[in-house]
Coordinates of C-alpha atoms and ligand atoms in Angstrom, one line a residue:
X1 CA 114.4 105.8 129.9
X2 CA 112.7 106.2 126.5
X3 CA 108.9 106.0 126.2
X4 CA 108.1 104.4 122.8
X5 CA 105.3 103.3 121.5
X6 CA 105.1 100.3 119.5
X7 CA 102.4 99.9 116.8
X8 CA 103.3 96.7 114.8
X9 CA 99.8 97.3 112.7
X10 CA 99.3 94.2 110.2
X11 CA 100.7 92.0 108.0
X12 CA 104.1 91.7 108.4
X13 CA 104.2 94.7 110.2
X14 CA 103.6 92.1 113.5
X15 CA 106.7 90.1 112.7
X16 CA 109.2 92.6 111.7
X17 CA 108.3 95.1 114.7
X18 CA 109.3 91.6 117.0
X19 CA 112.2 91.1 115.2
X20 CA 113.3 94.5 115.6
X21 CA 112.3 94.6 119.7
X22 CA 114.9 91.8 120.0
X23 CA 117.2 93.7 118.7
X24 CA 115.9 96.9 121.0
X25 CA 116.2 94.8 123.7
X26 CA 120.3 93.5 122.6
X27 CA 121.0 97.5 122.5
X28 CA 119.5 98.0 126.2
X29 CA 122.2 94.9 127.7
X30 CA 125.1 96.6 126.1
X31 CA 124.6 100.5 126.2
X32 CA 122.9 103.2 128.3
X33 CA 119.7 103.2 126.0
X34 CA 116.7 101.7 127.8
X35 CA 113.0 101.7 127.1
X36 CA 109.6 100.8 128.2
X37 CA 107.4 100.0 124.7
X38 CA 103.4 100.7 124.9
X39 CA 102.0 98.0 122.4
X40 CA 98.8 99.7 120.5
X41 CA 96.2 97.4 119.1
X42 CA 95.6 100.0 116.0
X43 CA 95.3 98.0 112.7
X44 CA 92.9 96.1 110.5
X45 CA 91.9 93.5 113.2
X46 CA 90.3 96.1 115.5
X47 CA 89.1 98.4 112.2
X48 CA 86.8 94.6 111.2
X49 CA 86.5 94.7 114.9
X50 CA 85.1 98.1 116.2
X51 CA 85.2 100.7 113.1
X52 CA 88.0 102.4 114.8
X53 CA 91.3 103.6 112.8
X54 CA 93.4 106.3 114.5
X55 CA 91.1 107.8 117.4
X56 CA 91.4 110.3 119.4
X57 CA 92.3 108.1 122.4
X58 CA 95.1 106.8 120.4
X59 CA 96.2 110.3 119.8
X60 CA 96.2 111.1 123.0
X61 CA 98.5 107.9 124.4
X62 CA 100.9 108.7 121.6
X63 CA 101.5 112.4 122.3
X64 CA 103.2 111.3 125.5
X65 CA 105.7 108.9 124.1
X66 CA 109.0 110.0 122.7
X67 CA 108.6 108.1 119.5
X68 CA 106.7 105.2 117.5
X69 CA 107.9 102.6 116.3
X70 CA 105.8 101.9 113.6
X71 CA 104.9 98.1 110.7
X72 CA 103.2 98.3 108.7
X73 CA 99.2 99.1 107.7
X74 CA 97.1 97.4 105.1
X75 CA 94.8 94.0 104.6
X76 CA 93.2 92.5 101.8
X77 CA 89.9 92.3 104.1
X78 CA 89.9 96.3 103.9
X79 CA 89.0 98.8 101.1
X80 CA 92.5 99.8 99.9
X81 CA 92.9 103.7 100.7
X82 CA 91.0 103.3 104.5
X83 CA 94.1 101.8 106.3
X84 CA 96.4 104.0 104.9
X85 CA 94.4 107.1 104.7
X86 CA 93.1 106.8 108.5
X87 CA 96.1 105.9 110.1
X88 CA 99.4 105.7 108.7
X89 CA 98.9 109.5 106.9
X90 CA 96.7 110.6 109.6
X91 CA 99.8 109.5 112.0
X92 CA 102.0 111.7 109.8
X93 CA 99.5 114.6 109.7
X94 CA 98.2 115.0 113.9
X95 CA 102.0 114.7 114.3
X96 CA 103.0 117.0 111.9
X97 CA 106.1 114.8 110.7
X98 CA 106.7 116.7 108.5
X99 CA 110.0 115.1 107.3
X100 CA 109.8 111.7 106.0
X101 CA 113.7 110.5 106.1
X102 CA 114.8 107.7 103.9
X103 CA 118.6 106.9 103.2
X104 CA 119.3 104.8 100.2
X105 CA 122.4 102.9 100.8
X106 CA 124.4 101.2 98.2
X107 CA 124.2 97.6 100.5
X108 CA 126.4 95.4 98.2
X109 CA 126.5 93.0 96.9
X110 CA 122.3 93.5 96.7
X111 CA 122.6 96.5 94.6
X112 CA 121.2 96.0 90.7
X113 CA 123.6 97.9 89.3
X114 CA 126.5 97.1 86.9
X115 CA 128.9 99.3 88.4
X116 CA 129.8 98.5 91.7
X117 CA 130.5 102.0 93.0
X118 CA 129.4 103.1 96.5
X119 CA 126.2 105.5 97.0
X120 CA 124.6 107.2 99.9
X121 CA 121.8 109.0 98.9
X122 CA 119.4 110.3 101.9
X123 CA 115.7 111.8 100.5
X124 CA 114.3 114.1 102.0
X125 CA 110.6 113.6 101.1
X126 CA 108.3 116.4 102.4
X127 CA 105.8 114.5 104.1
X128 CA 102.6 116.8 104.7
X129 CA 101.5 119.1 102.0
X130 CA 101.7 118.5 97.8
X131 CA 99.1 115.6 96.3
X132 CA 99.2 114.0 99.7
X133 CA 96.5 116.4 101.7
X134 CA 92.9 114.7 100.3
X135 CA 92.3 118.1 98.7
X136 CA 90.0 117.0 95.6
X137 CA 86.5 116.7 94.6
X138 CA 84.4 115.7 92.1
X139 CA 81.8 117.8 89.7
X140 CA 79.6 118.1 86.7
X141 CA 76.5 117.1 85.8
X142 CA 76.6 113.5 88.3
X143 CA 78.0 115.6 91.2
X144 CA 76.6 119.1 90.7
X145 CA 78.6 122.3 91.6
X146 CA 81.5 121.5 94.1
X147 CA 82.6 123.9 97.1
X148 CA 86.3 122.5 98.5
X149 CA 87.1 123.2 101.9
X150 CA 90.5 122.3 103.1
X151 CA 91.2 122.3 106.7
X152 CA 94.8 122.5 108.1
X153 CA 96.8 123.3 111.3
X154 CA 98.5 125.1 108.7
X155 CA 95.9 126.9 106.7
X156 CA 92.1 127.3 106.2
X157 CA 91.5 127.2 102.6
X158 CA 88.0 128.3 100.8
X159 CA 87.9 127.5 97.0
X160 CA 84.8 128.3 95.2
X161 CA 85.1 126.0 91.7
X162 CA 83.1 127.1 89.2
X163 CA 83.9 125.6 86.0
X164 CA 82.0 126.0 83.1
X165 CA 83.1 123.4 80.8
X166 CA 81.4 122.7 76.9
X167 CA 80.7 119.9 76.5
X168 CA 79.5 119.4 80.3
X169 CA 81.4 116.6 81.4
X170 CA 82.2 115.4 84.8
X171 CA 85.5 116.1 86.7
X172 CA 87.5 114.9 89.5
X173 CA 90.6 116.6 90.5
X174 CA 93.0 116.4 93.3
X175 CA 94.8 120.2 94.4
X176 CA 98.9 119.8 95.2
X177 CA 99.7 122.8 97.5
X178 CA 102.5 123.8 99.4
X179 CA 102.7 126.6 101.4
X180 CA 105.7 128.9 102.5
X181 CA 105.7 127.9 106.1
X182 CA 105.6 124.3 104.9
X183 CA 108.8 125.1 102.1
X184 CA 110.5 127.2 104.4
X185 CA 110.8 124.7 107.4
X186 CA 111.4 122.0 105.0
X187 CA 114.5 124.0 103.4
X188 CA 115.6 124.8 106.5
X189 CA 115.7 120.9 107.3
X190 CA 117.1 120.1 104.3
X191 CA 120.1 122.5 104.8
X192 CA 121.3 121.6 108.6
X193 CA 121.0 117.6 107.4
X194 CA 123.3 118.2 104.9
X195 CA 125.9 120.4 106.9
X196 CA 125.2 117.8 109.3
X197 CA 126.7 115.4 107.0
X198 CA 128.9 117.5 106.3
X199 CA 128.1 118.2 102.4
X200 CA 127.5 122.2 100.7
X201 CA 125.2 121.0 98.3
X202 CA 121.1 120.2 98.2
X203 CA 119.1 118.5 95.6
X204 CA 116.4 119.7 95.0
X205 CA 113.8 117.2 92.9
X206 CA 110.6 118.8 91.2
X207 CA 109.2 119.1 88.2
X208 CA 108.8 123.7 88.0
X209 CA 108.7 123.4 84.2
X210 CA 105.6 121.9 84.4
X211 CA 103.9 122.8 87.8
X212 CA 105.3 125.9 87.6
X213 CA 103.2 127.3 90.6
X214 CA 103.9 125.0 93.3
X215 CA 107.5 123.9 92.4
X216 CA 108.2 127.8 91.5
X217 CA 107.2 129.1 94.5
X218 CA 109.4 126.2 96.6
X219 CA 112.3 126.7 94.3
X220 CA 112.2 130.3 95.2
X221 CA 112.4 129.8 98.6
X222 CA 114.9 126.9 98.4
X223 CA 117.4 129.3 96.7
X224 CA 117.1 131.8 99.4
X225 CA 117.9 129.4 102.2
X226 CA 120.7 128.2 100.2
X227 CA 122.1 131.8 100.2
X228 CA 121.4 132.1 103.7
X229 CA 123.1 129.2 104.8
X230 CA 126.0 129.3 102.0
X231 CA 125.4 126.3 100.5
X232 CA 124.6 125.2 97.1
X233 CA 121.7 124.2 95.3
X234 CA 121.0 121.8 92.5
X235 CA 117.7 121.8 90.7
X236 CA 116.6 118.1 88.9
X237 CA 113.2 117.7 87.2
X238 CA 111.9 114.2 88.7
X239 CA 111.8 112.3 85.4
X240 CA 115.9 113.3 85.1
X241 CA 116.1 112.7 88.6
X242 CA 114.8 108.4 88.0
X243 CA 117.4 108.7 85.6
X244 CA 120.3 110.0 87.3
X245 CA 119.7 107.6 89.9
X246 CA 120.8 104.3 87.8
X247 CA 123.2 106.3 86.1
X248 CA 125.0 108.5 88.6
X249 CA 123.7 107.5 92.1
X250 CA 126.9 108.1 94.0
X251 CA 126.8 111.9 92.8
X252 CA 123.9 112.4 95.2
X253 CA 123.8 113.3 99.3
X254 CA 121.1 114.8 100.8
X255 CA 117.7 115.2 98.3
X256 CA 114.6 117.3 98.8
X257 CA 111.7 116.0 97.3
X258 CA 108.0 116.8 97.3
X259 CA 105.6 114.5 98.4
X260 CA 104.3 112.6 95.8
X261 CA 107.6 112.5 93.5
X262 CA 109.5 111.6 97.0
X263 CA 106.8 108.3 97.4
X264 CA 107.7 107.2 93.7
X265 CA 111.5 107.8 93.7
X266 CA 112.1 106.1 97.5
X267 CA 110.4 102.9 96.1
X268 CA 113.1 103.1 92.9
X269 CA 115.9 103.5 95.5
X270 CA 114.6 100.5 98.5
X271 CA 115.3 98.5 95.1
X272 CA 118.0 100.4 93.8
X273 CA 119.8 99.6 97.7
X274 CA 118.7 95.6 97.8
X275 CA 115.0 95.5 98.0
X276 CA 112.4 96.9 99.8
X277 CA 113.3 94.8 102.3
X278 CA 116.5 96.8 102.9
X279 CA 114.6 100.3 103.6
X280 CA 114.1 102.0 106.8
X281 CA 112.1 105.3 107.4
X282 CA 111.4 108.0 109.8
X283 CA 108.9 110.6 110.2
X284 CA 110.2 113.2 111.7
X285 CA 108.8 116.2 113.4
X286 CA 111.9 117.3 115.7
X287 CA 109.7 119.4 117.7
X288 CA 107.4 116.5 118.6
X289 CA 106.9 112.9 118.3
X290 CA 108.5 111.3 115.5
X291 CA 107.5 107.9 113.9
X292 CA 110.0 105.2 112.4
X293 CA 108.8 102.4 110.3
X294 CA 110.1 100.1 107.5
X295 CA 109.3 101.6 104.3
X296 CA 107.7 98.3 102.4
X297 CA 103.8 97.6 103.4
X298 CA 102.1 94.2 105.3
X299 CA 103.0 92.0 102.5
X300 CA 99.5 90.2 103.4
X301 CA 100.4 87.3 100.9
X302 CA 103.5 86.0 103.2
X303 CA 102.3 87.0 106.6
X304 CA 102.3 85.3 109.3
X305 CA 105.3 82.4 107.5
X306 CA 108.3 83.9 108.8
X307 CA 109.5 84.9 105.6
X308 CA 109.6 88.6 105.7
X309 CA 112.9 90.4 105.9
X310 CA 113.1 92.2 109.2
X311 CA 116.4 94.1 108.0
X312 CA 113.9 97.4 106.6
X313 CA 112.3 97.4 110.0
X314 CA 115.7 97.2 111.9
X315 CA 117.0 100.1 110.0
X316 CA 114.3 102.2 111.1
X317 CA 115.2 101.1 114.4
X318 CA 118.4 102.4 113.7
X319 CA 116.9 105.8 112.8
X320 CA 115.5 106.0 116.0
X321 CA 117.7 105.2 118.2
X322 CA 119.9 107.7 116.3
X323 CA 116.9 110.4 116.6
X324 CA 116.6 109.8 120.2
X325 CA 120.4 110.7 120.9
X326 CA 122.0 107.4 120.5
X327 CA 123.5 107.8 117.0
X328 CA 126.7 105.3 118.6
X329 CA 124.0 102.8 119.3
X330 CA 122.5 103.3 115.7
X331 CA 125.8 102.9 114.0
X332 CA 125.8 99.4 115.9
X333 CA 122.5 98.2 114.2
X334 CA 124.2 99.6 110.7
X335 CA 127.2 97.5 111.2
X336 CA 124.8 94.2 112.6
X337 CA 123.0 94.5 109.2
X338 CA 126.5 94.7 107.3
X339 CA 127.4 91.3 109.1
X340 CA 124.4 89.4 108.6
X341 CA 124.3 90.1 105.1
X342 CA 128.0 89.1 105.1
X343 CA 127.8 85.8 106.9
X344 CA 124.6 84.5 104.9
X345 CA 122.4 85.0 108.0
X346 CA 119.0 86.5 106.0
X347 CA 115.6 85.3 105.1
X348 CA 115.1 83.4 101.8
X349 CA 114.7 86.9 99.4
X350 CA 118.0 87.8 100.1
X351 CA 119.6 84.3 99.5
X352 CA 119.8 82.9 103.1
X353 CA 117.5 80.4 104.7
X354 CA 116.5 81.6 108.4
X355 CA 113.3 82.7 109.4
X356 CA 112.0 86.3 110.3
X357 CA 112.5 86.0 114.2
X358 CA 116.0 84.2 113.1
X359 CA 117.5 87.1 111.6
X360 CA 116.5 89.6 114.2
X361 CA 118.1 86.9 117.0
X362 CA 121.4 86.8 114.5
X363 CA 121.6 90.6 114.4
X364 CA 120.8 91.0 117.9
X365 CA 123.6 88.6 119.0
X366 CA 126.1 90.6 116.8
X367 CA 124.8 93.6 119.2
X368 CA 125.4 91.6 122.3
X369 CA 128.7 90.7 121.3
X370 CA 129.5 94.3 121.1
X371 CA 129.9 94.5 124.7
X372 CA 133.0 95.3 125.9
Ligands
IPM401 C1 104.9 105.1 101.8 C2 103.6 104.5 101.3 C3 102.4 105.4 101.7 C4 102.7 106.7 101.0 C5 101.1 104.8 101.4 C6 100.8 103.5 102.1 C7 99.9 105.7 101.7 O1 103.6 104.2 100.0 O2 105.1 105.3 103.0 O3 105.7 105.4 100.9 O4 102.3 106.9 99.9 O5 103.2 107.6 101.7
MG402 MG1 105.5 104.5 99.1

C-alpha cells in the first residue's frame, strides 16, 4: 500500500489531479498497486484564507508519504512570485528533489514539426541550485550597502558586496551557484538514467563560454563522471541547444540541464511534444519523497469549465507509478494516452470534444480493460 499525498493546489490543478485519481483508482482494480491518497488543502484559497503557504505542519505530513502527487499553484487573486516561491519551489527545496524529470515525447500526430520523425528526448533539469535559490539583493544609493546571506542544507554562504560604482547607481542582482556536491550527484543521476535507458551518451546543456565559472566548474565534473562510468559526453550551449531541438530532436536521449536553461527549454519541448497539455513531471529525490506534477500551471482563465487537458497530469501519474516500482503499471497509462489521442477521445485543445473528468474516465476504462 502506497501512502501518497495528493495536493491538487489551484486552478486547474483541482480538475486534472481528479482526473488523474480515476485513473489511479482504474490501475488499483487491475494490478497489485494500491493506495491510500491524503488530500492537502495547500493553495491560494487557504493563503486568502489564513496567510499560510507551505508550513511546517505540511512538511511534517508529507515527510511520511511515499510521494506527492502534485496540480498545479498560482491565482490571479495573489502576487505572482508568492504561490510559486512558498510552495511549489519551497516543495522542491525541504525535499531536496533535486532532479526535476521531464520526457519530451514525439506524441504524433500533435508534434509541430515538418518532419514526422520519432523523438524521445528526457531532460534532466537540475532542480535546486543555479538562478533558482532567491540569492540576490538590491543596493546603491535607495538601498544602502548590501550583506547577502545564503542559507542551505547544502552550504552556508557569507558574501560581503562592496561595490563601488561611478556614477553611483542602484543595483539588483540575482547569484547562480552550483556547488560540487550539487554537480556531482546530479552527474551521477544523469549517468545511471541513461545506462538505464540503455544509451552511452549525456547531453550536457549550458552556456561555459559565457558563465564560464559555474558551467566550468559543472563541465569539469561532468567529464569526470563520464570517464568514470564510460560513457560519453556531449557539450551544447543552450541557445544551439533551442536550435537543435526543431532541427534534430530525435538525435537527443537523456539531457542535463541547469536550472534556469532547463525551465525555458522544457516549455519549448511540452510544445515541441503536443502542448503543454501533453507534459508530465517529477521531482525526484530517490533518497526521499519525490513529487510528480503536470508541468503546465492553474490555467486560472479556464478553471473550473472542464476544459483543461488532464493528459500532462496523467503522465506524471505515469512517472510515479513508475518511481514507486510499478514501471508495467506506468507503461499502461503511456499506452491509455496513445489510444485516447487515437480514437479522438481529448478535450477541445487537442481536437476532441469531451470534458476534463471525460478524458480521465476514457483513459481509465482503457486501464480497466487491460485486465486479463
Ligand atoms: C516550472 C515552473 C516553475 C519553475 C515556476 C512556476 C516557479 O515554470 O515548473 O517549470 O520555474 O520551475
Ligand atoms: Mg517552467
Amino acid at each position: 500500500m502506497k501512502h501518497l499525498a495528493i495536493v491538487p493546489g489551484d486552478g486547474i490543478g483541482k480538475e486534472v489531479i481528479a482526473a488523474g485519481m480515476d485513473v489511479l483508482d482504474a490501475v488499483t482494480e487491475i494490478s497489485t498497486f494500491d493506495y491510500d491518497g491524503e488530500l492537502f488543502d495547500i493553495g491560494a484559497d487557504r493563503y486568502l484564507k489564513t496567510g499560510e503557504l507551505l508550513t511546517d505542519e505540511d512538511i511534517e505530513s508529507l515527510k511520511k508519504k511515499d510521494a506527492i502527487y502534485f496540480g498545479a499553484i498560482g491565482d490571479p487573486r495573489v502576487k505572482p512570485g508568492i504561490m510559486e516561491q512558498g510552495v511549489l519551489l519551497k516543495m522542491r527545496a525541504v525535499f531536496d528533489q533535486y532532479i526535476n524529470l521531464r520526457p519530451v515525447t514525439s506524441w504524433f500526430p500533435l508534434v509541430p514539426l515538418k518532419r514526422e520523425v520519432p523523438f524521445d528526448m528526457h531532460f534532466l533539469r537540475e532542480n535546486t541550485e543555479d538562478f533558482y535559490m532567491g540569492a540576490g539583493g538590491e543596493f546603491g544609493p535607495s538601498n544602502g550597502d548590501c550583506k547577502l546571506k545564503v542559507k542551505r542544507e547544502l552550504y552556508t554562504l557569507d558574501i560581503d558586496l562592496n561595490v563601488d560604482a561611478e556614477p553611483k547607481d542602484d543595483f539588483a542582482f540575482e547569484i547562480g551557484f552550483l556547488s560540487r556536491k550539487g554537480i556531482t550527484r546530479f552527474a551521477d543521476y544523469a549517468f545511471k538514467y541513461a545506462q538505464a535507458r540503455g544509451e552511452d551518451k549525456v547531453t550536457l546543456v549550458d552556456k561555459a563560454n559565457v558563465c564560464t565559472h559555474v558551467y566550468g566548474m559543472q563541465r569539469e565534473i561532468f567529464q569526470q563522471k563520464a570517464d568514470e562510468y564510460g560513457m560519453k559526453l556531449e557539450f551544447m550551449f543552450v541557445d544551439a541547444m533551442a536550435m537543435a531541438m526543431i532541427v534534430r530532436p530525435e538525435t537527443f536521449g537523456t539531457i542535463a540541464v541547469p536550472n534556469l536553461f532547463g525551465d525555458i527549454l522544457t516549455d519549448l519541448g511540452a510544445q515541441l511534444q503536443g502542448g503543454l497539455g501533453m507534459g508530465g513531471s517529477g521531482n525526484i529525490n530517490p533518497h526521499g519523497v519525490s513529487m510528480f506534477e503536470p508541468i503546465h500551471g492553474s490555467a486560472p482563465d479556464i478553471a473550473g469549465q472542464g476544459k483543461a487537458n488532464p493528459i500532462a497530469a496523467v503522465l506524471a501519474a505515469q512517472m510515479l507509478l513508475t518511481n514507486q516500482g510499478y514501471p508495467e503499471e506506468g507503461q499502461m497509462l503511456h499506452d491509455a494516452v496513445r489510444h485516447v489521442l487515437d480514437t479522438g477521445k481529448t478535450t477541445p485543445d487537442l481536437g476532441g470534444k469531451l470534458k476534463t473528468a471525460e478524458v480521465g474516465k476514457a483513459i481509465a476504462e482503457y486501464v480497466l480493460n487491460q485486465k486479463r
